[in-house]
PDB file of C-alpha atoms in Angstrom:
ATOM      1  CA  UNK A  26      17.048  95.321-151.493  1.00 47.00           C
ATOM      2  CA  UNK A  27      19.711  98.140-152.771  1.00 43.00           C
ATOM      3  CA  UNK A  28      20.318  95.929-155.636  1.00 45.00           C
ATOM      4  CA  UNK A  29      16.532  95.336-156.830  1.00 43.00           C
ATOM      5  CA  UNK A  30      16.268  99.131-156.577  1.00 42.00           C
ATOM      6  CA  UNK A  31      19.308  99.447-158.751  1.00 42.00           C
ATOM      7  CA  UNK A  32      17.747  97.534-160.992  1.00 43.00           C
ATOM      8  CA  UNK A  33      14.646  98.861-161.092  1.00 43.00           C
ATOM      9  CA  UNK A  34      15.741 102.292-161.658  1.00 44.00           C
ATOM     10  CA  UNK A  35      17.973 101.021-164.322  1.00 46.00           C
ATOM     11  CA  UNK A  36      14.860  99.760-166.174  1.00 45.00           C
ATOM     12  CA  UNK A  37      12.613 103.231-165.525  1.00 45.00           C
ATOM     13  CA  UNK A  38      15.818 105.322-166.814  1.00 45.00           C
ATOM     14  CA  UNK A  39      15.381 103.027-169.923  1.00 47.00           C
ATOM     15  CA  UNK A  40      12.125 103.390-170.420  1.00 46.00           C
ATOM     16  CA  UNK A  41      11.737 107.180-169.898  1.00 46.00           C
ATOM     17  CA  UNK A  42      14.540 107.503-172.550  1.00 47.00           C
ATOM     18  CA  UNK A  43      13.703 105.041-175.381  1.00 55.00           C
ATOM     19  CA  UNK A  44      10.322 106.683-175.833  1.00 65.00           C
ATOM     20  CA  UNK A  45      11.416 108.200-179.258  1.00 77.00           C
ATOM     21  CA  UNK A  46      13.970 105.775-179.892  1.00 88.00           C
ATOM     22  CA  UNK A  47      13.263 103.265-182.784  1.00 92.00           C
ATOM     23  CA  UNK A  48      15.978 101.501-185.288  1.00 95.00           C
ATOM     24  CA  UNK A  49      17.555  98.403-186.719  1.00 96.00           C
ATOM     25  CA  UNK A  50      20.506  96.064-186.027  1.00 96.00           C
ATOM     26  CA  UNK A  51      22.301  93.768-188.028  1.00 96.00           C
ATOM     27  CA  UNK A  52      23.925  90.504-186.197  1.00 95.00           C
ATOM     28  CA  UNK A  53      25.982  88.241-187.927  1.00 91.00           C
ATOM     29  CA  UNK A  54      26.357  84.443-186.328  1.00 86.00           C
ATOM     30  CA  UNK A  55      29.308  82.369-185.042  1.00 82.00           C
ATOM     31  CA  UNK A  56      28.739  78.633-184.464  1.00 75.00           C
ATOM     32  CA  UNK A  57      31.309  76.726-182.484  1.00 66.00           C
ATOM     33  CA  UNK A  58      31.050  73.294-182.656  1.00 57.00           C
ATOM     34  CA  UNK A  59      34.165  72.499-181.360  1.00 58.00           C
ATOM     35  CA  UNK A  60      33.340  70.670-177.964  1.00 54.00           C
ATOM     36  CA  UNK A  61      30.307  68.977-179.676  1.00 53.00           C
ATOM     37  CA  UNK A  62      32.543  67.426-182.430  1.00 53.00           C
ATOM     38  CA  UNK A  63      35.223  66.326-180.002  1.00 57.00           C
ATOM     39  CA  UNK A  64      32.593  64.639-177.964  1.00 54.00           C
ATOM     40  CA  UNK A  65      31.792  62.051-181.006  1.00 58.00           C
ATOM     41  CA  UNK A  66      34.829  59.632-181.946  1.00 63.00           C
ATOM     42  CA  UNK A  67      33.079  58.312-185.870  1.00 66.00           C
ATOM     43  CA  UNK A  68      34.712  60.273-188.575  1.00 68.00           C
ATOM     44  CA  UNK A  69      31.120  61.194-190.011  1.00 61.00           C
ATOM     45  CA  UNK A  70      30.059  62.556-187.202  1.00 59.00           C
ATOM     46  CA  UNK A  71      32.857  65.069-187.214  1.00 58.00           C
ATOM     47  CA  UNK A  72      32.184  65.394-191.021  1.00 66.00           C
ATOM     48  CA  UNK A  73      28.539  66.477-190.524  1.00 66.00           C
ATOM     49  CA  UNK A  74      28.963  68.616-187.612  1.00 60.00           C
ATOM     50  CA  UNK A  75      31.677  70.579-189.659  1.00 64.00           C
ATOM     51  CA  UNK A  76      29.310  70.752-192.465  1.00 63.00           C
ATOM     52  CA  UNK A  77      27.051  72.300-190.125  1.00 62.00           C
ATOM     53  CA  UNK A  78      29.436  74.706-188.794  1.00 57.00           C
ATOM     54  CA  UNK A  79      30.124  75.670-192.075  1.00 62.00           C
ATOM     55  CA  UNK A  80      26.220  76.122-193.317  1.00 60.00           C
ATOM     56  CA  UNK A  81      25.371  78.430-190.108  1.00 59.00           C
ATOM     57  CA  UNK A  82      28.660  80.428-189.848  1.00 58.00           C
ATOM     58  CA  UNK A  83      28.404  83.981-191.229  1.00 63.00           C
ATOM     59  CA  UNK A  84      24.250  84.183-191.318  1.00 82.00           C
ATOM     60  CA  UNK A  85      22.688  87.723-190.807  1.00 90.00           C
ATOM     61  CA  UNK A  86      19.885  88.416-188.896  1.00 93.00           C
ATOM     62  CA  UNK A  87      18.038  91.725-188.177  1.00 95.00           C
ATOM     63  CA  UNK A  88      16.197  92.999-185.218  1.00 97.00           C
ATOM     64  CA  UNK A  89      13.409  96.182-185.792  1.00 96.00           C
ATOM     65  CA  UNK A  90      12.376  97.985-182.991  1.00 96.00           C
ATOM     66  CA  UNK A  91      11.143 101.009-181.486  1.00 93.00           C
ATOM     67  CA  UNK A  92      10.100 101.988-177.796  1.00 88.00           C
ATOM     68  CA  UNK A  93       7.727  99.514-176.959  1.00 93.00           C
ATOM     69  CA  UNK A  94       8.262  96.582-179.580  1.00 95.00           C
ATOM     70  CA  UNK A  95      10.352  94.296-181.979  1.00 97.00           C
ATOM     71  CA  UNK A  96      10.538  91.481-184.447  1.00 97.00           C
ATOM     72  CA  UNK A  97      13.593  89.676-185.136  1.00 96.00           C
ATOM     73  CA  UNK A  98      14.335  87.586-188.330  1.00 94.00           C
ATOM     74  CA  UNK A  99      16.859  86.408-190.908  1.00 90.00           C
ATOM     75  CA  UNK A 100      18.326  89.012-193.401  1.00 83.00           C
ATOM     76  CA  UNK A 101      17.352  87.029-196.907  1.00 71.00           C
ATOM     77  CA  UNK A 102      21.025  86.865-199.607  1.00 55.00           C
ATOM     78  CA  UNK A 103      22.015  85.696-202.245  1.00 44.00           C
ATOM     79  CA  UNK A 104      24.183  83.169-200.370  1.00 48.00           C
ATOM     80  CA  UNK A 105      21.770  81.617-197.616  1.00 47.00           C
ATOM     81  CA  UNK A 106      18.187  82.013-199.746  1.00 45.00           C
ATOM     82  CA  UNK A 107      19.141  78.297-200.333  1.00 45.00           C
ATOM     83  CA  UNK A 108      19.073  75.867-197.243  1.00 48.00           C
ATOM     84  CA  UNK A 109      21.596  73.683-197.219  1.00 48.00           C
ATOM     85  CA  UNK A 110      21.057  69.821-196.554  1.00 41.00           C
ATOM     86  CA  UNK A 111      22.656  69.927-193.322  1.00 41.00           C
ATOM     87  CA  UNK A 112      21.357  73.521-192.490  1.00 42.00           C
ATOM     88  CA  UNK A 113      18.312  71.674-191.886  1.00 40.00           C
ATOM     89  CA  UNK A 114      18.998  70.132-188.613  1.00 39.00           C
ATOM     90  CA  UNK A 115      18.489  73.321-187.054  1.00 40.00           C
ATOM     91  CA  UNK A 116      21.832  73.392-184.844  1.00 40.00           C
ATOM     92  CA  UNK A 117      22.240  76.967-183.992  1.00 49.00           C
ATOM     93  CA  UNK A 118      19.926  77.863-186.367  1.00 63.00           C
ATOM     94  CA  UNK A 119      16.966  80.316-186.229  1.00 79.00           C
ATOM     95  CA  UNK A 120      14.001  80.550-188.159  1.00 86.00           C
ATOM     96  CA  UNK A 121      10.825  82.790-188.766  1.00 92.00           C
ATOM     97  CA  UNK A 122      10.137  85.670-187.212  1.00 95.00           C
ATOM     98  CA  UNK A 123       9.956  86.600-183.449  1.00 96.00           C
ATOM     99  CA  UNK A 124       7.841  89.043-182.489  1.00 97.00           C
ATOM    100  CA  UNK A 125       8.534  91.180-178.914  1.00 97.00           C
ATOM    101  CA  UNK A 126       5.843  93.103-177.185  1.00 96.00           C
ATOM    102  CA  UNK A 127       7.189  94.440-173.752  1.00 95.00           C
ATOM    103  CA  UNK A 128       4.253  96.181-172.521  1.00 94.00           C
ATOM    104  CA  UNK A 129       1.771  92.810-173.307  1.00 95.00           C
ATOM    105  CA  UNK A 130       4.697  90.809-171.766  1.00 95.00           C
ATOM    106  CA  UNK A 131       4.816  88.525-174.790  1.00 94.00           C
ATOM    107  CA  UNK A 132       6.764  86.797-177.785  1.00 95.00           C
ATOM    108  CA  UNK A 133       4.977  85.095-180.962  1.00 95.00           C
ATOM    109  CA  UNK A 134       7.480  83.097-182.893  1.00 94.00           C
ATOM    110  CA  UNK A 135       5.992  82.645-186.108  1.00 95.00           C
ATOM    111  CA  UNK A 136       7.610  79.211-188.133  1.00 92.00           C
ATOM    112  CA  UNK A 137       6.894  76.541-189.888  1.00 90.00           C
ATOM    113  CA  UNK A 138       6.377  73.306-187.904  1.00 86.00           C
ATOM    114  CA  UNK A 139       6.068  70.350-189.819  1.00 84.00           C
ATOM    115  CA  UNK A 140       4.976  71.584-193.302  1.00 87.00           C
ATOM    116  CA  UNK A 141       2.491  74.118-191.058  1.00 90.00           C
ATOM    117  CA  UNK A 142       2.431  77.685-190.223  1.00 93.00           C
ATOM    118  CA  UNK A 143       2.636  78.119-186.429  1.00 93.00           C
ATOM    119  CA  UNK A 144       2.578  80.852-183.986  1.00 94.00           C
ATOM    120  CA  UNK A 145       4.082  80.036-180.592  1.00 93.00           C
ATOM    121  CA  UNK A 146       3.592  82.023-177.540  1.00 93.00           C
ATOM    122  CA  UNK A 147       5.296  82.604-174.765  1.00 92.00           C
ATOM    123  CA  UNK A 148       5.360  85.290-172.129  1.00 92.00           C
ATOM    124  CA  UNK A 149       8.582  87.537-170.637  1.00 92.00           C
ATOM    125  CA  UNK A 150       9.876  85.815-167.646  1.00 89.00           C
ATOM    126  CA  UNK A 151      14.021  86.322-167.411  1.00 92.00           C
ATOM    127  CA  UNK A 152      16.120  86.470-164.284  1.00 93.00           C
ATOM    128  CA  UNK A 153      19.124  88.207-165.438  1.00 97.00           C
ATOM    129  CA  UNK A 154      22.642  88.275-163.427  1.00 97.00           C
ATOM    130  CA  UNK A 155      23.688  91.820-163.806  1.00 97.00           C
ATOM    131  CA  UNK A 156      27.503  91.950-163.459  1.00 97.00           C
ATOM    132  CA  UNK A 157      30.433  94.170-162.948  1.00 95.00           C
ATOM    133  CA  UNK A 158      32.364  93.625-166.463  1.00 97.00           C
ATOM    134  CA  UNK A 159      32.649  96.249-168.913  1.00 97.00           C
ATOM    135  CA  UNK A 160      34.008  96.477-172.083  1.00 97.00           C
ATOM    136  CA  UNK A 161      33.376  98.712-175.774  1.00 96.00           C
ATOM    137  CA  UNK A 162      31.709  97.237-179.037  1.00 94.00           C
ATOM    138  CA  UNK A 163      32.357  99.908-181.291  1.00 92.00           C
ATOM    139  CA  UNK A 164      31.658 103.040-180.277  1.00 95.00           C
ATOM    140  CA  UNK A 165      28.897 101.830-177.583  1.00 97.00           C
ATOM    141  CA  UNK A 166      29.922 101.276-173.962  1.00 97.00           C
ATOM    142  CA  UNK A 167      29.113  97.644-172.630  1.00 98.00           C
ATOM    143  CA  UNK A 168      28.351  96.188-169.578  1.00 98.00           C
ATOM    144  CA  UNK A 169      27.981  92.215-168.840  1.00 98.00           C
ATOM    145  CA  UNK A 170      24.869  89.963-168.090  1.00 98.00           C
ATOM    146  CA  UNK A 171      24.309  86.197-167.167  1.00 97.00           C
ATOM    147  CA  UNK A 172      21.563  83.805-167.706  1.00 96.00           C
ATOM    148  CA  UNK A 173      21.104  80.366-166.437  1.00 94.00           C
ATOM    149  CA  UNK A 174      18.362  78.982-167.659  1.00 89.00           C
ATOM    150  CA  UNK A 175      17.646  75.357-166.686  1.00 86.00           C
ATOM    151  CA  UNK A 176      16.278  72.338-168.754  1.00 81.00           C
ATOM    152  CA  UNK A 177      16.181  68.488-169.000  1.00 80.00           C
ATOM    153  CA  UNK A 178      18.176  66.530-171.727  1.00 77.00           C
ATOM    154  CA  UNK A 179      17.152  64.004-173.731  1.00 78.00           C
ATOM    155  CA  UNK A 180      17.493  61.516-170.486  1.00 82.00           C
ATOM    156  CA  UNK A 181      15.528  63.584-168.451  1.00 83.00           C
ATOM    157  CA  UNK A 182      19.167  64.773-166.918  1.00 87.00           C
ATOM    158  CA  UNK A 183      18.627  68.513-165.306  1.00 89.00           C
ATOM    159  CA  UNK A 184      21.097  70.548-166.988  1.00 87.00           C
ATOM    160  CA  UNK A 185      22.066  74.408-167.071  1.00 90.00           C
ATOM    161  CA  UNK A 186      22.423  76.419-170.114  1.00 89.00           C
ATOM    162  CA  UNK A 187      24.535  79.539-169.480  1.00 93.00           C
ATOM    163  CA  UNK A 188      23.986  82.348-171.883  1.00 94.00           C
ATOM    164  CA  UNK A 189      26.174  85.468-171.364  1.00 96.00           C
ATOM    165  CA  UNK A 190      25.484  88.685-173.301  1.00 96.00           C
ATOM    166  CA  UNK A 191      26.844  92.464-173.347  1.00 98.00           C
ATOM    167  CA  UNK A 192      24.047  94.964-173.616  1.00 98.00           C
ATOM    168  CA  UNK A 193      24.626  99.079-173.906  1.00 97.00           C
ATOM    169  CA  UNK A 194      22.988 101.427-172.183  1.00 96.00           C
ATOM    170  CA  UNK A 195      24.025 103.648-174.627  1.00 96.00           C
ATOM    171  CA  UNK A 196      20.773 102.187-176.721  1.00 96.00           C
ATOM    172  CA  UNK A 197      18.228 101.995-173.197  1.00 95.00           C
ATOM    173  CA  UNK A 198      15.806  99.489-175.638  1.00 95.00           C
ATOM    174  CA  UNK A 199      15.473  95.986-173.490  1.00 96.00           C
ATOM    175  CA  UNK A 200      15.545  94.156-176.561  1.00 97.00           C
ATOM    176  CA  UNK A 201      18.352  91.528-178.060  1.00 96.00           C
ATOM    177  CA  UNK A 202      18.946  88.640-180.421  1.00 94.00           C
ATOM    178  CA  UNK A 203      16.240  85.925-180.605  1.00 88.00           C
ATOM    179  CA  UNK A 204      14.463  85.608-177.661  1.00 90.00           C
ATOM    180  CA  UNK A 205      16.800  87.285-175.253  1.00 94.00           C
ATOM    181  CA  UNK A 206      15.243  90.849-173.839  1.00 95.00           C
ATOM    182  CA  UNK A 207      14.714  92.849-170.526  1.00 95.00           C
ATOM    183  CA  UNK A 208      17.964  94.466-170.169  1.00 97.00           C
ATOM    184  CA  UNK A 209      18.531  97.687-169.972  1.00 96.00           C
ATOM    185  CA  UNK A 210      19.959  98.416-173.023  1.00 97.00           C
ATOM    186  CA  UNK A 211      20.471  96.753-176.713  1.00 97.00           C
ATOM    187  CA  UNK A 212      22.054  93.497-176.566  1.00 98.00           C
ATOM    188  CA  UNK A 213      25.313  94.239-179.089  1.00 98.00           C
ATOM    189  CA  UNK A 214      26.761  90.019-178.271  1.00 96.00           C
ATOM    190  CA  UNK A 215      25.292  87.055-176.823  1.00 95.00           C
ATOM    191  CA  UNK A 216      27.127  83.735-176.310  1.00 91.00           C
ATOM    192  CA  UNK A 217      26.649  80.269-175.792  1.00 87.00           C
ATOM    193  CA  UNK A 218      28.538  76.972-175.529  1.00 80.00           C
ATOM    194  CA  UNK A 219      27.004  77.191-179.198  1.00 77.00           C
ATOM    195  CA  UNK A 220      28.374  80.195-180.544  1.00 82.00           C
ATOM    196  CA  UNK A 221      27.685  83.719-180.689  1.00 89.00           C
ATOM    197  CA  UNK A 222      25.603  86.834-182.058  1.00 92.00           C
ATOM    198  CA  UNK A 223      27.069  89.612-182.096  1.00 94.00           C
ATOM    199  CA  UNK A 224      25.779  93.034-183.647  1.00 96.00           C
ATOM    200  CA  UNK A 225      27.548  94.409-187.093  1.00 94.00           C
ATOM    201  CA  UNK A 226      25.655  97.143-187.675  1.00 95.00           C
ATOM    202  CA  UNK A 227      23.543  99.263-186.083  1.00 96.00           C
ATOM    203  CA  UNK A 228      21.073 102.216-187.603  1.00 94.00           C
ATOM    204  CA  UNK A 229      19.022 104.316-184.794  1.00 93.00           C
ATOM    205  CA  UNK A 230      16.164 106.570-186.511  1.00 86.00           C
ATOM    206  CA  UNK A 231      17.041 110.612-186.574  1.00 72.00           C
ATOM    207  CA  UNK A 232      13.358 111.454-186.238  1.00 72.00           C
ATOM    208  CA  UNK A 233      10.693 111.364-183.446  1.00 68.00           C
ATOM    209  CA  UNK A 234       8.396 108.886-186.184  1.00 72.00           C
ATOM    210  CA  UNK A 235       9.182 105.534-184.490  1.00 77.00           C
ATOM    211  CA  UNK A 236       8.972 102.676-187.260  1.00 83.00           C
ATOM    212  CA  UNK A 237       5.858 100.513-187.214  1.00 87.00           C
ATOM    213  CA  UNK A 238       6.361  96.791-185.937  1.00 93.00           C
ATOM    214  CA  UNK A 239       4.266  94.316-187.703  1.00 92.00           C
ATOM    215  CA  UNK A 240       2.816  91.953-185.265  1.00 94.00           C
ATOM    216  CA  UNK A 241       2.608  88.176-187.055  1.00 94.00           C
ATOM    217  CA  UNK A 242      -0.856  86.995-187.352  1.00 93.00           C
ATOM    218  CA  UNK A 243      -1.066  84.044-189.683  1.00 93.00           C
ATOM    219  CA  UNK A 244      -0.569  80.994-188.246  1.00 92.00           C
ATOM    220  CA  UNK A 245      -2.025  78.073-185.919  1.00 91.00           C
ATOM    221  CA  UNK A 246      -1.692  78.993-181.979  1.00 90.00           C
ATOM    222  CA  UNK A 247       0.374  77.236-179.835  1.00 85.00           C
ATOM    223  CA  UNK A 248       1.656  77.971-176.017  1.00 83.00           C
ATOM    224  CA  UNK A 249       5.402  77.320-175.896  1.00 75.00           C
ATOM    225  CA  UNK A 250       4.616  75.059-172.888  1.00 72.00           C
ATOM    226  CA  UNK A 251       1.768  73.077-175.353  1.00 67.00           C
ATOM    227  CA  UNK A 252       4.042  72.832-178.110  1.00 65.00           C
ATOM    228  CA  UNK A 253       6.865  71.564-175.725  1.00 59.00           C
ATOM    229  CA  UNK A 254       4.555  68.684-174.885  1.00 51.00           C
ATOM    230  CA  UNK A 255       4.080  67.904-178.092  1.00 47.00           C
ATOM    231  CA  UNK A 256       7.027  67.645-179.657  1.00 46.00           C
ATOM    232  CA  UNK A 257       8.611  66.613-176.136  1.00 41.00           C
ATOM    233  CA  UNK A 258      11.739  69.068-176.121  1.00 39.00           C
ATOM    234  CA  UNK A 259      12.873  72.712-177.289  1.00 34.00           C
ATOM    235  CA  UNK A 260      13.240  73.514-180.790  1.00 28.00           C
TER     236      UNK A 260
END
């Protein structure tokens, strides 16, 4: 009980504070491959996988937001406007735009699926691990979070995914990279047995105008629970 109120007044502190707060955030990506490409034994293998690496490693992403809302996407340069052959496989790799309501409790990923325009829907539902760890990105103080978040494999194997991230209260916005959220703070790094994303830079508005959020509305509807069926796994 003592630690679901600690919680809970954790997120209303948050909220009460990040009424006029509103700005941007640059992450950058780092994919590990490393256990993955032991794992095969064919020299190809190991050939593509490093060619992925290499594709992914270094992409920029930006996340928008202001008190209530977000989209996330990836920064367009000169370098990845091209997608490499191998980029294409989608290891690591995100696409479109996510959009983040937390008062409506929802996400719309807007991508392309098969040569068509798709918006995919899913509600807010995360079970964070709050933990004791602390550390400093920057100039912002950090403290640690775990996610397990479990799943089937291609063999119908259950499986957990761990994803551990540092989020600053400093910045009491509950939003992150990609679909992570509901902290109580700005995710600065997440990681995976992937890779990471991890915050570069980080621009919070000096006035009391918070920037508008476009909300994506061009696309076919999908749940994220109808488009798992169809496809028959994540993407």
């Amino acid at each position: 009980m003592k630690k679901i109120l600690i919680i809970f007044l954790s997120f209303f502190t948050c909220y009460s504070f990040s009424q006029e707060i509103s700005g941007e955030v640059t992450y950058k990506k780092v994919l590990d491959l490393g256990k993955l490409k032991a794992s095969v034994d064919d020299s190809k293998s190991k050939a593509l996988l490093a060619k992925v690496q290499e594709e992914n490693q270094g992409k920029q992403y930006t996340l928008t937001f202001n008190a209530n809302e977000s989209t996330y996407t990836r920064l367009k340069t000169v370098q990845n406007d091209a997608e490499g052959a191998f980029t294409k496989l989608n290891l690591g790799n995100f696409k479109g735009v996510l959009y983040t309501n937390m008062q409506d409790n929802e996400t719309i990923h807007q991508k392309e699926y098969l040569g068509e325009l798709i918006l995919v829907k899913d509600s807010i539902n995360y079970n964070w691990e709050l933990l004791n760890e602390t550390k400093k990105i920057g100039k912002y103080n950090c403290q640690k979070a775990l996610l397990k978040i479990k799943y089937a494999d291609i063999n119908g194997n259950s499986k957990v995914r761990k994803v551990v991230c540092w989020y600053t209260p400093d910045i009491p916005v509950p939003f992150g990279p990609e679909k992570f959220n509901s902290l109580p703070g700005l995710i600065l790094e997440l990681s995976t047995s992937k890779g990471a994303v991890v915050a570069t830079e980080i621009t919070i508005s000096n006035t009391k105008e918070l920037l508008e959020i476009k909300k994506p509305k061009k696309g076919k509807e999908f749940s994220e629970k109808n488009l798992m069926t169809r496809q028959g796994r994540y993407f």
